[in-house]
Amino acid sequence: GAVVSQHPSWVICKSGTSVKIECRSLDFQATTMFWYRQFPKQSLMLMATSNEGSKATYEQGVEKDKFLINHASLTLSTLTVTSAHPEDSSFYICSARGQGDYEQYFGPGTRLTVT
Amino acid sequence: GQNIDQPTEMTATEGAIVQINCTYQTSGFNGLFWYQQHAGEAPTFLSYNVLDGLEEKGRFSSFLSRSKGYSYLLLKELQMKDSASYLCAVTDSNYQLIWGAGTKLIIKP
């Protein structure tokens, strides 16, 4: 149980375009979802935390107008990278946590390359 | 501020034992996690400690001392596939997960 999927697993896009990444909890209700970014050889960096039905809370230094997060249901959250630039190329990972649960369950990640 | 420290890199020999330490200073404490992350993949859960003491799970064990703000992950009978980064993370009083930078473990034959 506690499976989280991400789609797509990898994506290449041109500079200036927008990319949407989906994160789904397949067998549980995710009241809270987290979006992380990880650059090569660096640790996870939390970008934002979202609770179902409410606005996401962004970490300091993360542009909320550039990284749009929608957590519209208990099983789906989306991250849209708007007007992507090459420096946005990274490994984006989501995780999900159920009500009263202590553990975050991670998706497999999405590798974004902006050319 | 909140801080988690763990060694950047460690090297061990196949078949041996290695201990990866983690010290933390956080606003509140609601549990400590260890995750394993292979290059290019998402983290996978290894262990969770919320009370003092040792939790054993197969070849992996995790220890916690809340009074010392200290944990370690012990890996026995090391295998080449154990080469990965090991991430220590602490849940603070707001149930936010504070991440360490990770320890890259290199296993040599």
PDB file of C-alpha atoms in Angstrom:
ATOM      1  CA  GLY A   1       0.000   0.000   0.000  1.00  0.00           C
ATOM      2  CA  ALA A   2       0.866   3.720   0.121  1.00  0.00           C
ATOM      3  CA  VAL A   3       1.890   4.129  -3.498  1.00  0.00           C
ATOM      4  CA  VAL A   4       2.525   7.520  -5.039  1.00  0.00           C
ATOM      5  CA  SER A   5       2.903   7.973  -8.775  1.00  0.00           C
ATOM      6  CA  GLN A   6       4.258  10.866 -10.796  1.00  0.00           C
ATOM      7  CA  HIS A   7       3.736  11.728 -14.410  1.00  0.00           C
ATOM      8  CA  PRO A   8       5.672  12.222 -16.544  1.00  0.00           C
ATOM      9  CA  SER A   9       8.812  10.475 -15.336  1.00  0.00           C
ATOM     10  CA  TRP A  10      10.902  12.692 -17.562  1.00  0.00           C
ATOM     11  CA  VAL A  11      10.207  15.652 -19.812  1.00  0.00           C
ATOM     12  CA  ILE A  12      12.201  17.867 -22.139  1.00  0.00           C
ATOM     13  CA  CYS A  13      10.796  21.259 -22.971  1.00  0.00           C
ATOM     14  CA  LYS A  14      11.909  24.443 -24.653  1.00  0.00           C
ATOM     15  CA  SER A  15      12.765  27.571 -22.741  1.00  0.00           C
ATOM     16  CA  GLY A  16       9.713  29.776 -22.203  1.00  0.00           C
ATOM     17  CA  THR A  17       7.152  26.988 -22.223  1.00  0.00           C
ATOM     18  CA  SER A  18       5.215  25.601 -19.256  1.00  0.00           C
ATOM     19  CA  VAL A  19       5.313  22.064 -17.931  1.00  0.00           C
ATOM     20  CA  LYS A  20       2.801  20.331 -15.673  1.00  0.00           C
ATOM     21  CA  ILE A  21       3.794  17.470 -13.383  1.00  0.00           C
ATOM     22  CA  GLU A  22       1.151  15.298 -11.742  1.00  0.00           C
ATOM     23  CA  CYS A  23       1.435  13.548  -8.408  1.00  0.00           C
ATOM     24  CA  ARG A  24      -1.146  10.953  -7.432  1.00  0.00           C
ATOM     25  CA  SER A  25      -1.682   8.877  -4.322  1.00  0.00           C
ATOM     26  CA  LEU A  26      -3.000   5.598  -5.664  1.00  0.00           C
ATOM     27  CA  ASP A  27      -4.294   3.793  -2.606  1.00  0.00           C
ATOM     28  CA  PHE A  28      -4.738   6.356   0.140  1.00  0.00           C
ATOM     29  CA  GLN A  29      -6.069   9.839   0.671  1.00  0.00           C
ATOM     30  CA  ALA A  30      -3.265  12.373   0.767  1.00  0.00           C
ATOM     31  CA  THR A  31      -4.334  15.263   2.949  1.00  0.00           C
ATOM     32  CA  THR A  32      -0.903  16.823   2.561  1.00  0.00           C
ATOM     33  CA  MET A  33       1.419  16.748  -0.413  1.00  0.00           C
ATOM     34  CA  PHE A  34       4.951  18.044  -0.661  1.00  0.00           C
ATOM     35  CA  TRP A  35       6.965  19.124  -3.671  1.00  0.00           C
ATOM     36  CA  TYR A  36      10.740  18.850  -3.641  1.00  0.00           C
ATOM     37  CA  ARG A  37      13.486  19.756  -6.061  1.00  0.00           C
ATOM     38  CA  GLN A  38      16.867  18.143  -6.166  1.00  0.00           C
ATOM     39  CA  PHE A  39      19.854  19.309  -8.167  1.00  0.00           C
ATOM     40  CA  PRO A  40      22.641  16.857  -9.010  1.00  0.00           C
ATOM     41  CA  LYS A  41      24.676  15.741  -6.009  1.00  0.00           C
ATOM     42  CA  GLN A  42      22.594  17.897  -3.665  1.00  0.00           C
ATOM     43  CA  SER A  43      20.001  17.020  -1.054  1.00  0.00           C
ATOM     44  CA  LEU A  44      16.261  17.408  -1.357  1.00  0.00           C
ATOM     45  CA  MET A  45      14.973  20.946  -1.175  1.00  0.00           C
ATOM     46  CA  LEU A  46      11.382  21.428  -0.089  1.00  0.00           C
ATOM     47  CA  MET A  47       9.615  23.809  -2.453  1.00  0.00           C
ATOM     48  CA  ALA A  48       6.103  23.857  -1.045  1.00  0.00           C
ATOM     49  CA  THR A  49       3.569  22.083   1.096  1.00  0.00           C
ATOM     50  CA  SER A  50      -0.048  21.800   0.030  1.00  0.00           C
ATOM     51  CA  ASN A  51      -3.120  20.688   1.891  1.00  0.00           C
ATOM     52  CA  GLU A  52      -6.135  19.501  -0.043  1.00  0.00           C
ATOM     53  CA  GLY A  53      -8.464  22.331  -0.898  1.00  0.00           C
ATOM     54  CA  SER A  54      -6.226  25.148   0.294  1.00  0.00           C
ATOM     55  CA  LYS A  55      -3.402  27.235  -1.115  1.00  0.00           C
ATOM     56  CA  ALA A  56       0.093  25.868  -1.020  1.00  0.00           C
ATOM     57  CA  THR A  57       2.657  27.174   1.443  1.00  0.00           C
ATOM     58  CA  TYR A  58       5.884  27.994  -0.354  1.00  0.00           C
ATOM     59  CA  GLU A  59       9.342  27.879   1.150  1.00  0.00           C
ATOM     60  CA  GLN A  60      11.426  31.000   1.227  1.00  0.00           C
ATOM     61  CA  GLY A  61      13.004  31.754  -2.130  1.00  0.00           C
ATOM     62  CA  VAL A  62      10.527  29.717  -4.163  1.00  0.00           C
ATOM     63  CA  GLU A  63       8.498  31.849  -6.561  1.00  0.00           C
ATOM     64  CA  LYS A  64       4.843  30.941  -6.198  1.00  0.00           C
ATOM     65  CA  ASP A  65       3.943  32.592  -9.514  1.00  0.00           C
ATOM     66  CA  LYS A  66       6.495  30.476 -11.306  1.00  0.00           C
ATOM     67  CA  PHE A  67       5.790  27.173  -9.606  1.00  0.00           C
ATOM     68  CA  LEU A  68       2.021  26.801  -9.522  1.00  0.00           C
ATOM     69  CA  ILE A  69       0.723  24.113  -7.210  1.00  0.00           C
ATOM     70  CA  ASN A  70      -2.806  22.812  -7.204  1.00  0.00           C
ATOM     71  CA  HIS A  71      -4.046  20.208  -4.722  1.00  0.00           C
ATOM     72  CA  ALA A  72      -7.613  19.916  -5.894  1.00  0.00           C
ATOM     73  CA  SER A  73      -8.415  16.468  -4.543  1.00  0.00           C
ATOM     74  CA  LEU A  74      -7.240  14.013  -1.921  1.00  0.00           C
ATOM     75  CA  THR A  75      -5.418  11.984  -4.539  1.00  0.00           C
ATOM     76  CA  LEU A  76      -3.972  14.539  -6.942  1.00  0.00           C
ATOM     77  CA  SER A  77      -1.613  17.467  -6.791  1.00  0.00           C
ATOM     78  CA  THR A  78      -0.033  19.205  -9.754  1.00  0.00           C
ATOM     79  CA  LEU A  79       3.058  21.351 -10.101  1.00  0.00           C
ATOM     80  CA  THR A  80       3.247  23.626 -13.137  1.00  0.00           C
ATOM     81  CA  VAL A  81       6.585  25.172 -13.971  1.00  0.00           C
ATOM     82  CA  THR A  82       5.697  28.301 -15.919  1.00  0.00           C
ATOM     83  CA  SER A  83       7.991  29.986 -18.423  1.00  0.00           C
ATOM     84  CA  ALA A  84      10.641  27.379 -17.811  1.00  0.00           C
ATOM     85  CA  HIS A  85      14.319  28.271 -18.125  1.00  0.00           C
ATOM     86  CA  PRO A  86      17.380  26.032 -18.320  1.00  0.00           C
ATOM     87  CA  GLU A  87      18.142  26.719 -14.640  1.00  0.00           C
ATOM     88  CA  ASP A  88      14.806  25.063 -13.785  1.00  0.00           C
ATOM     89  CA  SER A  89      16.211  21.767 -15.067  1.00  0.00           C
ATOM     90  CA  SER A  90      16.145  19.490 -12.054  1.00  0.00           C
ATOM     91  CA  PHE A  91      14.689  16.365 -10.485  1.00  0.00           C
ATOM     92  CA  TYR A  92      11.239  17.156  -9.063  1.00  0.00           C
ATOM     93  CA  ILE A  93       9.874  14.779  -6.454  1.00  0.00           C
ATOM     94  CA  CYS A  94       6.509  14.790  -4.744  1.00  0.00           C
ATOM     95  CA  SER A  95       5.530  13.065  -1.552  1.00  0.00           C
ATOM     96  CA  ALA A  96       2.201  12.529   0.131  1.00  0.00           C
ATOM     97  CA  ARG A  97       1.011  12.008   3.674  1.00  0.00           C
ATOM     98  CA  GLY A  98      -2.349  10.809   4.901  1.00  0.00           C
ATOM     99  CA  GLN A  99      -4.378  12.198   7.771  1.00  0.00           C
ATOM    100  CA  GLY A 100      -2.719  11.325  11.077  1.00  0.00           C
ATOM    101  CA  ASP A 101       0.152   9.578   9.309  1.00  0.00           C
ATOM    102  CA  TYR A 102       3.747  10.343  10.201  1.00  0.00           C
ATOM    103  CA  GLU A 103       5.417   9.051   7.085  1.00  0.00           C
ATOM    104  CA  GLN A 104       5.723  10.767   3.720  1.00  0.00           C
ATOM    105  CA  TYR A 105       5.449   8.460   0.750  1.00  0.00           C
ATOM    106  CA  PHE A 106       7.532   9.525  -2.201  1.00  0.00           C
ATOM    107  CA  GLY A 107       6.737   9.445  -5.865  1.00  0.00           C
ATOM    108  CA  PRO A 108       9.414   8.211  -8.293  1.00  0.00           C
ATOM    109  CA  GLY A 109      10.329  11.728  -9.392  1.00  0.00           C
ATOM    110  CA  THR A 110      10.209  13.670 -12.642  1.00  0.00           C
ATOM    111  CA  ARG A 111      13.356  14.719 -14.422  1.00  0.00           C
ATOM    112  CA  LEU A 112      12.851  18.044 -16.179  1.00  0.00           C
ATOM    113  CA  THR A 113      15.279  19.272 -18.803  1.00  0.00           C
ATOM    114  CA  VAL A 114      14.754  22.727 -20.256  1.00  0.00           C
ATOM    115  CA  THR A 115      16.625  23.422 -23.477  1.00  0.00           C
TER     116      THR A 115
ATOM    117  CA  GLY B   1      17.623  27.799  13.536  1.00  0.00           C
ATOM    118  CA  GLN B   2      16.976  24.220  12.606  1.00  0.00           C
ATOM    119  CA  ASN B   3      19.941  22.109  11.683  1.00  0.00           C
ATOM    120  CA  ILE B   4      20.710  18.507  10.852  1.00  0.00           C
ATOM    121  CA  ASP B   5      24.294  17.315  10.483  1.00  0.00           C
ATOM    122  CA  GLN B   6      25.540  14.127   8.921  1.00  0.00           C
ATOM    123  CA  PRO B   7      28.841  13.259   7.248  1.00  0.00           C
ATOM    124  CA  THR B   8      29.063  14.115   3.572  1.00  0.00           C
ATOM    125  CA  GLU B   9      30.630  10.876   2.458  1.00  0.00           C
ATOM    126  CA  MET B  10      31.723   7.537   3.895  1.00  0.00           C
ATOM    127  CA  THR B  11      33.509   4.542   2.429  1.00  0.00           C
ATOM    128  CA  ALA B  12      33.167   0.957   3.602  1.00  0.00           C
ATOM    129  CA  THR B  13      34.051  -2.525   2.432  1.00  0.00           C
ATOM    130  CA  GLU B  14      31.619  -5.140   1.172  1.00  0.00           C
ATOM    131  CA  GLY B  15      30.606  -7.468   3.995  1.00  0.00           C
ATOM    132  CA  ALA B  16      31.589  -5.010   6.708  1.00  0.00           C
ATOM    133  CA  ILE B  17      29.516  -2.824   9.060  1.00  0.00           C
ATOM    134  CA  VAL B  18      29.109   0.938   8.801  1.00  0.00           C
ATOM    135  CA  GLN B  19      27.483   3.457  11.116  1.00  0.00           C
ATOM    136  CA  ILE B  20      26.158   6.743   9.758  1.00  0.00           C
ATOM    137  CA  ASN B  21      25.625   9.403  12.412  1.00  0.00           C
ATOM    138  CA  CYS B  22      23.111  12.216  12.452  1.00  0.00           C
ATOM    139  CA  THR B  23      22.811  15.050  14.962  1.00  0.00           C
ATOM    140  CA  TYR B  24      19.952  17.479  14.988  1.00  0.00           C
ATOM    141  CA  GLN B  25      18.779  20.738  16.504  1.00  0.00           C
ATOM    142  CA  THR B  26      15.147  21.436  15.722  1.00  0.00           C
ATOM    143  CA  SER B  27      12.216  23.324  17.179  1.00  0.00           C
ATOM    144  CA  GLY B  28      10.418  20.386  18.675  1.00  0.00           C
ATOM    145  CA  PHE B  29      10.687  16.742  17.763  1.00  0.00           C
ATOM    146  CA  ASN B  30       8.087  14.349  16.430  1.00  0.00           C
ATOM    147  CA  GLY B  31      10.249  11.608  15.027  1.00  0.00           C
ATOM    148  CA  LEU B  32      13.351  10.913  12.987  1.00  0.00           C
ATOM    149  CA  PHE B  33      13.482   9.186   9.622  1.00  0.00           C
ATOM    150  CA  TRP B  34      16.199   7.526   7.625  1.00  0.00           C
ATOM    151  CA  TYR B  35      15.791   7.293   3.861  1.00  0.00           C
ATOM    152  CA  GLN B  36      17.924   5.647   1.202  1.00  0.00           C
ATOM    153  CA  GLN B  37      18.328   7.328  -2.154  1.00  0.00           C
ATOM    154  CA  HIS B  38      20.064   5.824  -5.158  1.00  0.00           C
ATOM    155  CA  ALA B  39      21.337   8.221  -7.777  1.00  0.00           C
ATOM    156  CA  GLY B  40      18.563   9.441 -10.047  1.00  0.00           C
ATOM    157  CA  GLU B  41      15.818   7.898  -7.935  1.00  0.00           C
ATOM    158  CA  ALA B  42      13.436   9.120  -5.261  1.00  0.00           C
ATOM    159  CA  PRO B  43      14.124   8.379  -1.578  1.00  0.00           C
ATOM    160  CA  THR B  44      12.840   5.150  -0.085  1.00  0.00           C
ATOM    161  CA  PHE B  45      11.866   4.757   3.558  1.00  0.00           C
ATOM    162  CA  LEU B  46      14.231   2.820   5.817  1.00  0.00           C
ATOM    163  CA  SER B  47      13.263   3.554   9.402  1.00  0.00           C
ATOM    164  CA  TYR B  48      11.389   5.757  11.825  1.00  0.00           C
ATOM    165  CA  ASN B  49      12.330   6.412  15.463  1.00  0.00           C
ATOM    166  CA  VAL B  50      10.254   8.453  17.856  1.00  0.00           C
ATOM    167  CA  LEU B  51      11.324   6.885  21.158  1.00  0.00           C
ATOM    168  CA  ASP B  52      14.849   6.372  22.473  1.00  0.00           C
ATOM    169  CA  GLY B  53      16.515   3.139  21.624  1.00  0.00           C
ATOM    170  CA  LEU B  54      17.382   0.805  18.810  1.00  0.00           C
ATOM    171  CA  GLU B  55      15.054  -0.301  16.041  1.00  0.00           C
ATOM    172  CA  GLU B  56      16.262  -3.312  14.095  1.00  0.00           C
ATOM    173  CA  LYS B  57      15.031  -4.265  10.661  1.00  0.00           C
ATOM    174  CA  GLY B  58      17.046  -6.946   8.941  1.00  0.00           C
ATOM    175  CA  ARG B  59      20.521  -5.716   8.061  1.00  0.00           C
ATOM    176  CA  PHE B  60      19.608  -2.150   8.980  1.00  0.00           C
ATOM    177  CA  SER B  61      19.201  -0.733  12.490  1.00  0.00           C
ATOM    178  CA  SER B  62      18.490   2.795  13.639  1.00  0.00           C
ATOM    179  CA  PHE B  63      19.189   4.288  17.043  1.00  0.00           C
ATOM    180  CA  LEU B  64      17.819   7.424  18.665  1.00  0.00           C
ATOM    181  CA  SER B  65      18.777   9.464  21.717  1.00  0.00           C
ATOM    182  CA  ARG B  66      16.428  12.405  22.067  1.00  0.00           C
ATOM    183  CA  SER B  67      18.310  13.929  25.003  1.00  0.00           C
ATOM    184  CA  LYS B  68      21.469  14.070  22.878  1.00  0.00           C
ATOM    185  CA  GLY B  69      19.763  15.019  19.626  1.00  0.00           C
ATOM    186  CA  TYR B  70      21.504  12.082  18.018  1.00  0.00           C
ATOM    187  CA  SER B  71      20.728   9.151  15.795  1.00  0.00           C
ATOM    188  CA  TYR B  72      22.674   6.617  13.826  1.00  0.00           C
ATOM    189  CA  LEU B  73      21.914   4.187  11.038  1.00  0.00           C
ATOM    190  CA  LEU B  74      23.806   0.914  11.235  1.00  0.00           C
ATOM    191  CA  LEU B  75      24.213  -1.192   8.125  1.00  0.00           C
ATOM    192  CA  LYS B  76      25.518  -4.739   8.513  1.00  0.00           C
ATOM    193  CA  GLU B  77      26.828  -7.239   5.979  1.00  0.00           C
ATOM    194  CA  LEU B  78      27.251  -4.513   3.434  1.00  0.00           C
ATOM    195  CA  GLN B  79      26.411  -5.291  -0.163  1.00  0.00           C
ATOM    196  CA  MET B  80      27.406  -3.390  -3.274  1.00  0.00           C
ATOM    197  CA  LYS B  81      23.759  -2.394  -3.794  1.00  0.00           C
ATOM    198  CA  ASP B  82      23.928  -0.474  -0.504  1.00  0.00           C
ATOM    199  CA  SER B  83      25.982   2.188  -2.269  1.00  0.00           C
ATOM    200  CA  ALA B  84      23.623   5.158  -2.093  1.00  0.00           C
ATOM    201  CA  SER B  85      22.951   8.361  -0.231  1.00  0.00           C
ATOM    202  CA  TYR B  86      21.387   8.049   3.214  1.00  0.00           C
ATOM    203  CA  LEU B  87      19.199  10.915   4.330  1.00  0.00           C
ATOM    204  CA  CYS B  88      18.397  11.759   7.926  1.00  0.00           C
ATOM    205  CA  ALA B  89      15.214  13.800   8.435  1.00  0.00           C
ATOM    206  CA  VAL B  90      13.485  15.089  11.563  1.00  0.00           C
ATOM    207  CA  THR B  91       9.840  16.045  11.994  1.00  0.00           C
ATOM    208  CA  ASP B  92       9.616  19.242  14.008  1.00  0.00           C
ATOM    209  CA  SER B  93       6.837  20.583  16.229  1.00  0.00           C
ATOM    210  CA  ASN B  94       4.865  21.680  13.156  1.00  0.00           C
ATOM    211  CA  TYR B  95       5.231  18.237  11.615  1.00  0.00           C
ATOM    212  CA  GLN B  96       7.495  19.690   8.955  1.00  0.00           C
ATOM    213  CA  LEU B  97      10.223  17.350   7.760  1.00  0.00           C
ATOM    214  CA  ILE B  98      13.669  18.901   8.136  1.00  0.00           C
ATOM    215  CA  TRP B  99      16.211  17.189   5.906  1.00  0.00           C
ATOM    216  CA  GLY B 100      19.896  16.600   6.351  1.00  0.00           C
ATOM    217  CA  ALA B 101      22.149  16.973   3.317  1.00  0.00           C
ATOM    218  CA  GLY B 102      22.637  13.227   3.092  1.00  0.00           C
ATOM    219  CA  THR B 103      25.615  10.906   3.439  1.00  0.00           C
ATOM    220  CA  LYS B 104      26.975   9.325   0.298  1.00  0.00           C
ATOM    221  CA  LEU B 105      28.045   5.781   1.116  1.00  0.00           C
ATOM    222  CA  ILE B 106      30.573   4.149  -1.183  1.00  0.00           C
ATOM    223  CA  ILE B 107      30.995   0.396  -0.913  1.00  0.00           C
ATOM    224  CA  LYS B 108      34.234  -1.108  -2.166  1.00  0.00           C
ATOM    225  CA  PRO B 109      34.707  -4.789  -2.965  1.00  0.00           C
TER     226      PRO B 109
END
